[in-house]
Amino acid sequence: MAMGVGMSEEGMRPVTELSRTEAVAEWADLVQAVLAANQAYHRDDAPTISDADYDRMKRRLAALEAAFPDIEATMNQQSPTSMVGAAPADGFGKVAHRLRMLSLENAFSDEEVTEFDERVRRFLGLTDAVAYTAEPKIDGLSLSLRYEAGRLVQAATRGDGELGENVTENARTIRDIPQSLTNAPAVLEVRGEVYMSHADFSALNQRQAAAEEKTFANPRNAAAGSLRQLDASITASRPLRFFAYAWGEVSDPLATTQAAAIARLNTLGFQTNPLTMLCAGPEEMLAHYRRIENQRATLGYDIDGVVYKVNDLALQARLGFRSSTPRWAIAHKFPAELAWTELLGIDIQVGRTGALSPVARLQPVTVGGVVVSNATLHNENYIAGRDSKGNVIRDGKDIRVGDWVQVYRAGDVIPKVADVDLDRRKIGAEPYVFPQVCPECGSPAHREAGDSVRRCTGGLICPAQAVERLKHFVSRNAFDIEGLGAKQVELFFKDTLLPVKTPADIFTLAARDAANPLQKLKNRDGFGDVSTAKLFAAIEAKRTIPLDRLLFSLGIRHVGEVAAGLLARHYSTWSAFEAAITHATPGSPEWADLTAIDGVGAVMAQSLVEAFQNPAERAAMDALVAELQVQPVVARGAVDSPVAGKTVVFTGTLEKMTRAEAKARAEALGAKVAGSVSAKTDLVVAGPGAGSKAKDAERLGVELIDEDSWLRLIGE
DNA sequence: GTGCCTCGAGTTCC
DNA sequence: CTCGAGGCAC
């Protein structure tokens, strides 16, 4: 057991008095204790220690790491304090959102806003103006509040949109969030933004500083940190606020327009933003944007743009959603904050697919409340001014080491180099020469005509590619082996005693360790009996793997999660897939079958074929599969609708909806929409003026219905 | 064939 | 975010 468990902090020795050996010992024990507590809490749903003790342990860990910064790196073990976002390592249960919490499409210019309006009207087939609400976009964190029978029963953070964190107890401490509602629908999910005002933020930071606690970089971080306290009494002491602006599941509609729904939320007792305004069209929207922009500095809280939403909820329903954003809303972002700094150097990183990416090493500079010292330089052309023939490159900035460059944080996260100040160029600065060989393995780095990326041709020979491939292999949506993250993989890759060079090596680790009587893994720093056994068990648990995950894990270019799913559903077993790809060459029946999969084109097919023809890749795959039991893929649970799984063709003039709308609607119900009628077609929906396609349907004996019957069929 | 739209892949930082 | 693939309409 850890020394600190159950003890008061006053009873502990200050970390500064500890020797390195003592610190390491205590650190290792604490890590074990915290991990065990995590497991008890999350997996077994049976907490073994109080939240306060847990919190204390994590604080002690953080203190140890602050005093001995290299501790984690030297211990071959990831600390729970650094497992950010790593599942529920931080102590909150997960909550599945009944209705996904989506993100918004962004607009960065007036033109993009008018285009948005045009797109909306085109989709709906409307020439008349469409009305929109416009409201400030609060820079906080979004929260979904669920009320049943008028009582607050659950509060969840956005998370990845599907799964959020359960922060109910913390949300109950926020004054702007009502505990109960009167005259509310039986089920009501209210969504909005938790934020902290400027005044409250500076007061909090003063308090924190006085108490020698850590201060926050900005109000957003302060709000996020405060809401995600394991101890709700700490959240209660933090001045959090809440604006409601949307809803999830509701048993009865709140209203028929966005504006009225917001007003209703206000009546129910929620704070809604006073700058929310109804606009008749793009001109008024942009005028309101300027108005909000002008008030930005005096609002008293952070905002990062203006959100526009189609006002009519019936139109919102018709517009529907794309994969992760609604078609009926857009966020008009304020221009990103910019900062100038000196470019100290340019490094080249080699990615999983061999892509050579230039990274700027910068004189550290504060951008949007965060200190940035690295930033992406995009690609070869972006840095270059002229190509090898001396021609000026379009969009090329001619960036040289030593230059003054402008940096911003794109999407408020990823630092990018936006511009260079040629007037401040130092005399003698040389143009940057992009490497023509891989800096990691020395293989030639080729660039295909028309491609912006130069790639190392070393394949698995290149250590950088090999290790990046391994990191991908163990990543969350791939094999996801507990206790074997990116850091560990890197260490094992370099290890001389128990090297892991390919995915198959992971599955021989335990056997190789057992075969080596002298230097057992469990005797190493950072590994004990328990953690070694746990790691081996975690690896063992992933020996059985569904085909789609396996295909994604292979890291073949152009084959991501979705493509892997398509392939797995088509071939069902590894042996069928393997046989097909091995025999596929352009023109063969296997090739035709492969490219006939909806969503698989020639590029992806070629990429698969090349991977299978490469001896090193093939050997690595064969060795891996020999270690595994690959599960055939179970067919995806179909959407429950009368047209699910059917192939539908729309033809003629549709009168109640546009073609795009009909397609989107049908797809949302699980149907596949095709352009031409064939034997595979299940249903043809014909409007007036339908011609050859209706005849094709008759000829092929495909069911033919009119638009009204279609609408009845799908229940509208 | 061209010009949209949409989505997926790949990349980056803290 | 940016780029490119894939698919569709014209």
XYZ file of C-alpha atoms (C1' of nucleotides) in Angstrom:
740
model
C 0.000 0.000 0.000
C 1.125 3.498 -0.665
C 2.605 5.425 2.179
C 0.221 8.285 1.790
C -3.022 6.403 1.590
C -5.470 7.415 4.246
C -3.013 9.829 5.757
C -3.563 13.521 6.000
C -1.336 15.665 3.868
C 0.036 17.305 6.971
C 1.312 13.900 8.021
C 3.389 13.526 4.893
C 6.923 14.679 4.479
C 7.301 17.568 2.059
C 8.463 16.237 -1.287
C 11.470 18.521 -1.176
C 12.852 16.592 1.793
C 12.773 13.269 -0.012
C 15.782 11.663 -1.603
C 15.385 10.572 -5.173
C 15.254 6.917 -4.160
C 12.530 7.597 -1.610
C 10.578 9.624 -4.115
C 10.782 6.891 -6.727
C 9.597 4.272 -4.246
C 6.687 6.371 -3.097
C 5.805 7.303 -6.656
C 5.679 3.675 -7.787
C 3.456 2.704 -4.853
C 1.132 5.617 -5.419
C 0.777 4.829 -9.102
C -0.258 1.276 -8.244
C -2.698 2.475 -5.618
C -4.295 5.023 -7.912
C -4.609 2.526 -10.737
C -6.175 -0.002 -8.387
C -8.590 2.614 -7.115
C -9.481 3.578 -10.681
C -10.266 0.010 -11.487
C -12.330 -0.518 -8.371
C -14.284 2.625 -9.090
C -14.857 2.185 -12.794
C -14.709 -1.439 -13.665
C -16.077 -2.908 -10.481
C -18.220 0.063 -9.579
C -17.136 -0.429 -5.991
C -14.895 2.379 -4.752
C -12.341 1.184 -2.246
C -11.329 4.593 -0.956
C -13.031 7.934 -0.455
C -12.924 10.578 -3.139
C -10.985 12.819 -0.791
C -8.291 10.190 -0.270
C -8.158 9.561 -3.991
C -7.783 13.248 -4.671
C -5.047 13.479 -2.054
C -3.134 10.619 -3.657
C -3.285 12.257 -7.034
C -2.149 15.573 -5.614
C 0.788 13.865 -3.916
C 1.696 12.181 -7.191
C 1.612 15.501 -8.963
C 3.800 17.042 -6.261
C 6.343 14.233 -6.577
C 6.413 14.670 -10.313
C 6.854 18.408 -9.968
C 9.836 17.928 -7.652
C 11.356 15.092 -9.721
C 10.299 15.919 -13.249
C 12.102 13.003 -14.901
C 10.491 10.391 -12.711
C 7.886 9.193 -15.181
C 10.271 8.977 -18.106
C 12.763 6.836 -16.203
C 10.218 4.464 -14.728
C 8.831 2.791 -17.828
C 5.371 3.452 -16.509
C 2.845 6.082 -17.333
C 1.584 8.070 -14.397
C -2.172 8.430 -13.916
C -1.573 12.178 -13.741
C -0.490 12.226 -17.365
C -3.188 9.938 -18.696
C -5.204 12.867 -19.940
C -8.414 11.803 -21.589
C -7.251 8.240 -21.206
C -10.636 6.748 -20.553
C -11.993 7.431 -17.095
C -8.623 7.576 -15.351
C -9.783 10.710 -13.615
C -12.677 9.378 -11.696
C -15.946 10.198 -13.473
C -18.373 7.629 -14.779
C -19.243 7.702 -18.439
C -22.654 8.681 -19.713
C -23.999 7.871 -23.151
C -25.854 10.828 -24.657
C -29.325 9.822 -25.829
C -28.935 12.286 -28.673
C -25.412 12.963 -29.800
C -23.875 16.276 -28.824
C -22.645 17.564 -32.136
C -20.071 20.121 -33.023
C -20.654 23.009 -35.386
C -19.300 23.805 -38.770
C -17.145 26.933 -38.695
C -17.163 30.031 -40.861
C -14.232 32.442 -40.836
C -15.482 35.118 -43.228
C -18.625 36.996 -44.244
C -18.634 35.109 -47.537
C -18.780 31.772 -45.782
C -21.829 32.992 -43.880
C -23.687 34.027 -47.030
C -22.668 30.727 -48.606
C -24.124 28.944 -45.613
C -27.439 30.718 -46.159
C -27.370 29.856 -49.872
C -26.625 26.238 -49.074
C -29.523 26.063 -46.627
C -31.968 27.528 -49.133
C -30.674 25.378 -51.978
C -31.054 22.255 -49.859
C -34.612 23.212 -48.966
C -35.424 24.431 -52.462
C -36.454 27.840 -51.131
C -35.963 31.132 -52.903
C -37.520 33.143 -50.077
C -35.382 34.366 -47.219
C -34.826 32.060 -44.263
C -34.725 33.524 -40.756
C -31.908 32.671 -38.344
C -31.126 33.279 -34.713
C -27.725 34.777 -33.933
C -26.130 34.540 -30.511
C -22.645 34.847 -28.996
C -20.650 31.625 -28.897
C -19.578 31.299 -25.281
C -16.043 30.048 -24.741
C -16.604 27.536 -21.994
C -17.449 23.869 -21.975
C -20.735 22.382 -23.040
C -22.937 20.486 -20.668
C -26.100 18.442 -21.101
C -28.623 18.487 -18.256
C -31.290 15.843 -18.082
C -34.549 16.572 -16.267
C -37.103 13.857 -15.636
C -40.457 14.835 -14.190
C -38.987 18.274 -13.656
C -36.055 17.110 -11.556
C -32.397 17.322 -12.527
C -31.262 13.702 -12.732
C -28.041 13.894 -14.695
C -25.427 16.291 -15.991
C -22.890 15.183 -18.562
C -20.004 16.840 -20.338
C -19.804 16.669 -24.094
C -16.917 14.187 -24.219
C -16.573 12.879 -27.745
C -20.214 13.702 -28.439
C -21.429 10.152 -27.844
C -19.983 9.488 -24.418
C -19.579 12.213 -21.845
C -18.563 12.312 -18.211
C -21.088 12.187 -15.449
C -20.668 15.418 -13.481
C -24.133 15.516 -11.929
C -23.020 16.264 -8.379
C -20.828 19.102 -9.552
C -23.503 20.592 -11.770
C -25.880 20.685 -8.810
C -23.590 23.230 -7.173
C -23.923 25.748 -10.021
C -26.409 28.473 -9.184
C -27.558 29.063 -12.769
C -28.638 25.416 -13.028
C -32.101 24.797 -11.554
C -32.514 21.641 -9.466
C -36.130 21.370 -10.492
C -38.434 22.821 -13.108
C -42.137 23.491 -13.139
C -44.303 23.062 -16.251
C -41.472 21.325 -18.057
C -41.843 18.341 -20.418
C -41.623 14.977 -18.610
C -38.227 14.421 -20.196
C -36.091 17.408 -21.059
C -32.405 17.613 -21.849
C -31.143 21.159 -21.707
C -27.819 21.912 -23.288
C -25.665 24.919 -22.775
C -22.282 26.272 -21.819
C -20.597 26.387 -18.427
C -18.309 29.394 -18.190
C -16.587 31.749 -15.763
C -16.800 35.532 -15.909
C -13.651 37.641 -16.173
C -14.203 39.139 -12.721
C -14.760 35.764 -11.073
C -11.766 34.359 -12.904
C -9.323 36.961 -11.632
C -10.716 36.741 -8.102
C -10.314 32.957 -8.202
C -6.765 33.214 -9.457
C -5.923 35.660 -6.656
C -7.350 33.228 -4.141
C -5.437 30.377 -5.709
C -2.194 32.349 -5.663
C -2.713 33.364 -2.032
C -3.272 29.720 -1.112
C -0.216 28.749 -3.154
C -2.388 26.623 -5.397
C -1.951 26.571 -9.123
C -3.526 29.409 -11.068
C -5.400 29.007 -14.343
C -4.253 30.217 -17.738
C -7.662 31.469 -18.832
C -11.338 31.424 -17.780
C -12.105 28.449 -20.005
C -9.476 26.298 -18.321
C -10.644 27.514 -14.932
C -14.232 26.561 -15.731
C -13.198 23.166 -17.084
C -10.922 22.478 -14.118
C -13.593 23.523 -11.666
C -16.364 21.450 -13.180
C -14.179 18.364 -13.322
C -13.318 18.320 -9.646
C -13.818 14.936 -8.044
C -14.815 16.680 -4.864
C -18.081 18.521 -5.553
C -17.488 20.844 -2.618
C -14.558 22.337 -4.523
C -16.792 22.926 -7.543
C -19.295 24.566 -5.213
C -16.657 27.063 -4.132
C -15.963 28.041 -7.739
C -18.041 30.780 -9.373
C -19.364 28.862 -12.382
C -22.219 30.047 -14.557
C -24.390 28.522 -17.231
C -26.130 29.715 -20.397
C -28.730 27.423 -22.006
C -28.887 27.492 -25.790
C -30.059 24.104 -27.041
C -31.762 20.876 -26.067
C -31.403 17.153 -26.569
C -34.137 14.639 -25.921
C -37.548 16.176 -25.144
C -40.821 14.347 -24.578
C -42.839 17.310 -25.913
C -41.549 19.922 -28.332
C -40.479 23.108 -26.590
C -41.712 25.341 -29.392
C -41.840 25.575 -33.164
C -38.975 28.020 -33.585
C -35.470 28.272 -32.194
C -36.158 31.747 -30.781
C -39.328 30.597 -29.025
C -37.565 27.519 -27.658
C -34.841 29.717 -26.157
C -37.513 31.968 -24.681
C -39.183 28.899 -23.208
C -35.906 27.774 -21.624
C -35.642 31.225 -20.112
C -39.166 30.975 -18.705
C -38.301 27.595 -17.229
C -35.588 29.301 -15.195
C -32.428 29.085 -17.271
C -30.117 31.940 -18.121
C -30.173 32.551 -21.856
C -27.877 34.960 -23.603
C -29.387 38.455 -23.856
C -27.618 39.074 -27.153
C -29.596 36.317 -28.884
C -31.381 37.926 -31.805
C -33.697 36.880 -34.599
C -32.336 37.880 -38.024
C -34.185 37.980 -41.339
C -31.182 36.953 -43.401
C -27.419 37.166 -43.918
C -27.289 40.978 -43.833
C -28.842 41.163 -40.403
C -26.765 38.235 -39.216
C -23.544 39.957 -40.212
C -24.716 43.237 -38.684
C -25.385 41.432 -35.418
C -21.970 39.788 -35.658
C -20.356 43.260 -35.820
C -22.469 44.419 -32.887
C -21.370 41.462 -30.779
C -17.765 41.858 -31.897
C -17.821 45.494 -30.760
C -19.139 44.522 -27.354
C -16.751 41.625 -26.958
C -14.308 43.408 -24.655
C -17.018 44.667 -22.290
C -19.213 41.560 -22.057
C -17.376 40.331 -18.989
C -16.953 36.783 -20.282
C -15.081 35.115 -23.148
C -16.761 34.449 -26.456
C -15.117 33.186 -29.603
C -17.687 33.931 -32.265
C -21.356 34.044 -33.154
C -23.622 31.052 -33.769
C -26.371 31.205 -36.394
C -29.235 28.703 -36.406
C -32.186 28.281 -38.760
C -35.096 29.616 -36.731
C -37.884 27.372 -37.995
C -37.568 24.005 -36.232
C -39.483 22.232 -39.000
C -36.862 23.442 -41.447
C -34.117 22.330 -39.037
C -35.637 18.850 -39.066
C -35.717 18.818 -42.867
C -32.097 19.945 -43.061
C -30.922 17.260 -40.662
C -27.318 16.328 -40.020
C -24.106 15.448 -41.737
C -21.793 12.925 -40.090
C -20.940 15.192 -37.179
C -22.515 18.609 -37.736
C -26.050 19.887 -38.294
C -26.796 21.470 -41.678
C -28.911 24.145 -40.003
C -26.265 25.888 -37.888
C -22.841 27.425 -38.259
C -20.357 29.148 -35.951
C -18.932 32.397 -37.279
C -15.580 32.584 -35.514
C -13.731 35.753 -34.570
C -10.338 36.059 -36.210
C -7.728 34.020 -34.357
C -5.254 35.804 -32.142
C -1.894 36.251 -33.846
C 1.616 36.605 -32.474
C 5.010 37.285 -34.000
C 8.085 35.362 -32.963
C 11.433 34.157 -34.204
C 11.852 30.923 -36.128
C 14.729 29.140 -34.398
C 14.829 26.088 -36.590
C 12.934 23.634 -38.746
C 12.672 19.961 -37.805
C 11.329 17.187 -39.975
C 9.016 14.617 -38.447
C 8.325 11.298 -40.118
C 4.770 9.999 -39.743
C 3.190 6.590 -39.890
C 2.830 6.666 -43.664
C 6.307 8.123 -44.115
C 5.063 11.664 -44.608
C 7.828 14.192 -43.916
C 6.261 17.065 -41.978
C 8.160 20.240 -41.223
C 7.765 21.562 -37.691
C 8.821 25.066 -36.669
C 10.879 25.437 -33.485
C 9.942 28.845 -32.181
C 11.077 31.335 -29.603
C 8.263 30.625 -27.114
C 5.431 33.113 -27.452
C 1.970 33.454 -25.891
C -0.899 32.988 -28.322
C -4.447 33.006 -27.022
C -3.381 32.384 -23.447
C -1.045 29.476 -24.184
C 2.707 29.425 -24.643
C 3.602 27.985 -28.034
C 7.083 26.793 -28.899
C 6.352 24.470 -31.845
C 4.054 24.919 -34.801
C 3.343 23.133 -38.015
C 4.773 24.488 -41.254
C 2.307 22.411 -43.299
C 4.426 21.047 -46.145
C 7.366 21.517 -48.460
C 5.694 24.038 -50.761
C 4.597 26.229 -47.894
C 8.177 26.823 -46.770
C 9.644 27.123 -50.241
C 9.603 30.302 -52.290
C 10.677 28.814 -55.572
C 10.866 25.324 -56.988
C 14.001 23.697 -58.385
C 13.492 25.464 -61.701
C 13.314 28.841 -60.026
C 9.576 29.299 -60.544
C 7.625 31.051 -57.828
C 5.461 28.556 -55.935
C 1.853 29.490 -55.369
C 1.116 29.859 -51.648
C 4.834 29.395 -50.986
C 6.056 31.785 -48.318
C 9.820 31.413 -48.639
C 10.316 30.885 -44.918
C 13.909 30.788 -43.663
C 15.437 29.913 -40.305
C 15.942 33.118 -38.311
C 12.886 34.822 -39.853
C 10.136 36.507 -37.882
C 6.980 34.505 -38.356
C 3.367 34.970 -37.399
C 1.760 32.201 -35.369
C -1.884 31.460 -34.587
C -3.790 28.604 -33.059
C -6.048 27.098 -35.692
C -9.349 25.937 -34.308
C -7.957 27.385 -31.069
C -5.727 24.364 -30.647
C -3.132 23.569 -33.245
C -0.395 26.177 -33.615
C 0.396 27.096 -37.185
C 2.764 29.449 -38.919
C 0.589 31.903 -40.816
C 3.011 34.363 -42.330
C 6.562 35.651 -42.497
C 7.863 39.220 -42.202
C 10.270 39.593 -45.119
C 11.247 43.113 -44.003
C 12.826 41.697 -40.879
C 14.803 39.014 -42.661
C 18.374 38.808 -41.473
C 21.126 39.374 -43.965
C 22.571 36.105 -45.181
C 19.485 33.998 -44.338
C 19.518 31.003 -46.643
C 16.433 29.463 -48.243
C 15.389 26.317 -46.421
C 16.383 23.174 -48.277
C 13.798 20.460 -47.790
C 15.492 17.076 -47.325
C 15.287 14.691 -50.262
C 16.102 11.697 -48.089
C 14.394 10.560 -44.917
C 16.170 12.153 -41.925
C 15.443 9.034 -39.841
C 16.561 6.218 -42.123
C 18.260 7.812 -45.123
C 15.921 6.255 -47.680
C 14.981 8.433 -50.646
C 11.935 10.587 -49.959
C 9.710 10.825 -52.995
C 6.967 13.175 -53.877
C 4.290 12.102 -56.319
C 3.296 14.576 -58.991
C 0.444 16.697 -57.698
C 0.955 15.578 -54.113
C 1.960 18.111 -51.501
C 3.588 15.551 -49.235
C 7.024 14.039 -49.588
C 7.219 10.512 -48.220
C 10.030 8.319 -46.989
C 10.222 5.192 -49.158
C 11.825 3.095 -46.426
C 8.575 1.472 -45.365
C 9.022 -0.712 -42.303
C 12.804 -0.409 -42.701
C 12.440 3.163 -41.435
C 12.481 3.147 -37.621
C 10.313 6.246 -37.486
C 7.630 4.677 -39.665
C 7.872 1.369 -37.830
C 7.411 2.956 -34.424
C 4.588 5.216 -35.620
C 2.871 2.183 -37.094
C 3.191 0.434 -33.732
C 1.726 3.447 -31.946
C -1.197 3.365 -34.337
C -1.533 -0.368 -33.746
C -2.006 0.041 -29.995
C -4.100 3.208 -30.235
C -7.565 3.515 -28.771
C -9.615 2.509 -31.787
C -7.158 -0.173 -32.831
C -5.921 -2.858 -30.412
C -6.195 -0.606 -27.383
C -4.065 -2.714 -25.044
C -4.304 -1.506 -21.463
C -0.911 -0.522 -20.097
C 0.675 -0.464 -23.537
C 0.355 3.046 -24.860
C 2.461 5.099 -27.220
C 5.145 5.677 -24.598
C 5.545 2.024 -23.667
C 5.601 0.952 -27.281
C 8.418 3.358 -27.946
C 10.393 1.981 -25.022
C 9.857 -1.624 -26.110
C 10.804 -0.675 -29.652
C 14.213 0.509 -28.436
C 14.582 -2.302 -25.910
C 17.454 -4.684 -26.588
C 16.297 -7.499 -24.318
C 12.612 -7.668 -25.196
C 12.312 -5.744 -28.431
C 8.950 -5.088 -30.074
C 9.571 -4.193 -33.702
C 6.330 -5.388 -35.249
C 2.805 -5.933 -33.905
C 3.367 -9.696 -33.748
C 6.202 -9.120 -31.268
C 3.687 -7.787 -28.765
C 2.004 -11.167 -28.648
C 5.255 -13.051 -28.114
C 6.391 -10.776 -25.283
C 5.236 -13.004 -22.439
C 6.741 -16.148 -23.970
C 10.042 -14.420 -24.662
C 10.135 -13.067 -21.132
C 9.449 -16.516 -19.715
C 12.207 -18.001 -21.850
C 14.733 -15.584 -20.438
C 15.554 -16.750 -16.920
C 17.892 -13.918 -16.014
C 16.478 -10.489 -16.663
C 12.769 -10.668 -16.137
C 10.579 -7.755 -17.056
C 9.084 -7.785 -13.567
C 12.478 -7.005 -12.046
C 12.903 -3.809 -14.003
C 12.347 -0.338 -12.675
C 8.715 0.545 -13.048
C 7.565 -3.028 -13.534
C 6.667 -5.209 -10.614
C 5.044 -8.607 -10.336
C 1.628 -7.050 -10.514
C 2.073 -4.640 -13.385
C 3.889 -7.211 -15.510
C 1.176 -9.779 -14.958
C -1.406 -7.138 -15.754
C 0.309 -6.148 -18.971
C 0.590 -9.736 -20.145
C -3.048 -10.346 -19.269
C -4.094 -7.237 -21.188
C -2.193 -8.438 -24.243
C -3.694 -11.913 -23.909
C -7.166 -10.382 -23.773
C -6.673 -8.811 -27.200
C -5.591 -12.011 -28.901
C -9.192 -12.346 -29.977
C -10.018 -9.387 -32.178
C -12.842 -8.469 -34.570
C -11.804 -8.280 -38.214
C -12.671 -4.588 -38.616
C -10.405 -3.576 -35.739
C -7.617 -5.724 -37.106
C -7.894 -4.133 -40.549
C -7.837 -0.638 -39.077
C -4.875 -1.530 -36.866
C -2.727 -2.565 -39.824
C -2.346 1.119 -40.647
C -2.613 0.695 -44.398
C -2.831 4.043 -46.096
C -6.368 5.155 -46.998
C -7.838 2.474 -44.763
C -9.245 4.222 -41.711
C -11.910 3.122 -39.298
C -14.794 3.459 -41.690
C -13.065 1.833 -44.642
C -11.931 -0.988 -42.344
C -15.559 -1.489 -41.340
C -16.689 -1.603 -44.969
C -14.035 -4.152 -45.866
C -14.728 -6.304 -42.817
C -18.455 -6.377 -43.503
C -17.840 -7.261 -47.128
C -15.339 -10.066 -46.631
C -16.393 -11.119 -43.140
C -13.297 -13.288 -42.488
C -9.567 -12.659 -42.612
C -8.972 -15.585 -44.957
C -11.544 -14.316 -47.465
C -10.093 -10.822 -47.273
C -6.527 -12.046 -47.556
C -7.294 -14.287 -50.529
C -9.109 -11.492 -52.319
C -6.431 -8.865 -51.859
C -3.645 -11.302 -52.724
C -5.284 -12.050 -56.076
C -6.542 -8.564 -56.827
C -4.891 -6.786 -59.705
C -6.613 -4.202 -61.878
C -8.871 -6.147 -64.232
C -9.183 -9.284 -62.113
C -12.557 -10.365 -60.694
C -11.187 -9.825 -57.175
C -10.324 -6.240 -58.073
C -13.780 -5.667 -59.520
C -15.390 -7.121 -56.402
C -13.213 -4.952 -54.148
C -13.820 -1.679 -55.964
C -17.543 -2.455 -56.207
C -17.798 -1.886 -52.435
C -19.532 1.431 -51.881
C -16.841 3.753 -50.516
C -13.867 1.820 -51.910
C -12.234 3.242 -54.999
C -9.154 2.513 -57.048
C -6.832 4.437 -54.757
C -7.721 2.476 -51.661
C -7.701 -0.793 -53.597
C -4.241 -0.066 -54.949
C -3.014 0.830 -51.489
C -4.259 -2.508 -50.123
C -2.742 -4.483 -52.976
C 0.617 -2.775 -52.549
C 0.667 -3.503 -48.839
C 0.049 -7.196 -49.530
C 2.711 -7.331 -52.240
C 5.382 -5.776 -50.033
C 7.343 -8.716 -48.553
C 8.138 -7.029 -45.234
C 4.547 -5.882 -44.722
C 3.196 -9.236 -45.735
C 5.523 -11.072 -43.366
C 4.537 -8.769 -40.513
C 0.834 -9.335 -41.231
C 1.168 -13.104 -41.486
C 3.158 -13.280 -38.268
C 0.548 -11.155 -36.525
C -2.476 -13.084 -37.715
C -0.773 -16.334 -36.703
C -0.855 -15.025 -33.115
C -4.516 -14.040 -33.207
C -8.014 -15.390 -33.358
C -9.750 -13.071 -35.775
C -13.475 -12.835 -35.215
C -15.675 -12.609 -38.276
C -17.588 -9.356 -38.312
C -21.170 -9.450 -37.164
C -23.496 -7.501 -39.398
C -24.187 -4.033 -38.100
C -27.462 -3.641 -36.269
C -29.746 -2.160 -38.886
C -31.721 1.010 -38.318
C -35.261 0.082 -37.486
C -37.242 1.498 -40.389
C -39.295 0.095 -43.268
C -36.609 1.099 -45.761
C -33.520 0.045 -43.826
C -31.088 -1.830 -46.026
C -33.103 -1.089 -49.177
C -31.614 0.533 -52.256
C -33.781 3.430 -53.373
C -33.723 5.535 -56.545
C -35.415 8.915 -56.786
C -36.451 10.106 -60.231
C -38.612 12.784 -61.797
C -39.511 16.041 -60.084
C -39.969 15.791 -56.365
C -42.519 18.307 -55.103
C -42.389 18.095 -51.315
C -38.632 17.961 -50.930
C -35.447 18.545 -52.848
C -33.353 15.687 -54.119
C -30.591 16.338 -51.577
C -33.156 16.327 -48.818
C -34.801 13.118 -50.003
C -31.415 11.432 -50.166
C -30.338 12.603 -46.728
C -33.658 11.541 -45.225
C -33.556 8.092 -46.828
C -29.982 7.532 -45.715
C -30.815 8.561 -42.173
C -33.396 5.746 -42.246
C -30.775 3.227 -43.281
C -31.521 3.120 -47.005
C -28.926 3.354 -49.731
C -29.674 5.907 -52.424
C -28.523 5.091 -55.933
C -28.547 7.130 -59.106
C -29.686 4.540 -61.595
C -32.085 1.619 -61.575
C -30.622 -1.853 -61.660
C -31.525 -5.366 -60.540
C -30.183 -4.433 -57.106
C -32.700 -1.599 -56.730
C -35.499 -2.308 -54.275
C -37.636 0.762 -54.740
C -38.055 3.596 -57.224
C -39.718 6.804 -56.082
C -40.995 8.621 -59.147
C -42.301 12.159 -59.327
C -44.008 13.760 -62.327
C -41.899 13.720 -65.459
C -40.140 10.481 -64.610
C -38.837 8.920 -67.795
C -36.499 6.084 -68.529
C -35.862 5.187 -64.910
C -39.533 4.474 -64.284
C -39.546 2.294 -67.412
C -36.416 0.488 -66.182
C -38.226 -0.176 -62.926
C -41.186 -1.708 -64.736
C -38.940 -3.781 -66.942
C -36.956 -5.114 -63.993
C -40.025 -5.589 -61.865
C -38.817 -3.114 -59.237
C -41.449 -1.608 -56.975
C -42.455 1.858 -58.178
C -44.188 4.406 -55.942
C -44.960 8.130 -56.004
C -43.684 10.772 -53.628
C -46.733 10.744 -51.344
C -46.562 6.968 -50.922
C -42.882 7.339 -50.072
C -43.644 9.906 -47.400
C -46.347 7.644 -45.953
C -43.933 4.717 -46.055
C -41.354 6.546 -43.990
C -44.075 7.850 -41.728
C -44.234 11.540 -42.551
C -15.256 16.204 -68.133
C -16.128 19.709 -64.619
C -17.787 21.336 -60.563
C -19.993 20.719 -56.546
C -20.605 18.296 -51.783
C -19.285 15.186 -48.214
C -16.495 12.433 -45.742
C -12.293 10.233 -44.283
C -7.359 10.233 -43.459
C -3.489 12.245 -41.603
C -1.220 15.713 -39.083
C -0.304 18.935 -35.508
C -0.214 20.901 -29.923
C -1.056 21.010 -24.896
C -7.224 22.141 -40.065
C -5.968 20.642 -44.978
C -5.886 17.576 -48.585
C -7.648 14.153 -51.425
C -10.999 10.356 -52.569
C -15.460 9.201 -53.893
C -19.876 10.064 -55.740
C -23.287 12.662 -58.030
C -25.465 16.216 -61.067
C -25.117 18.736 -65.078
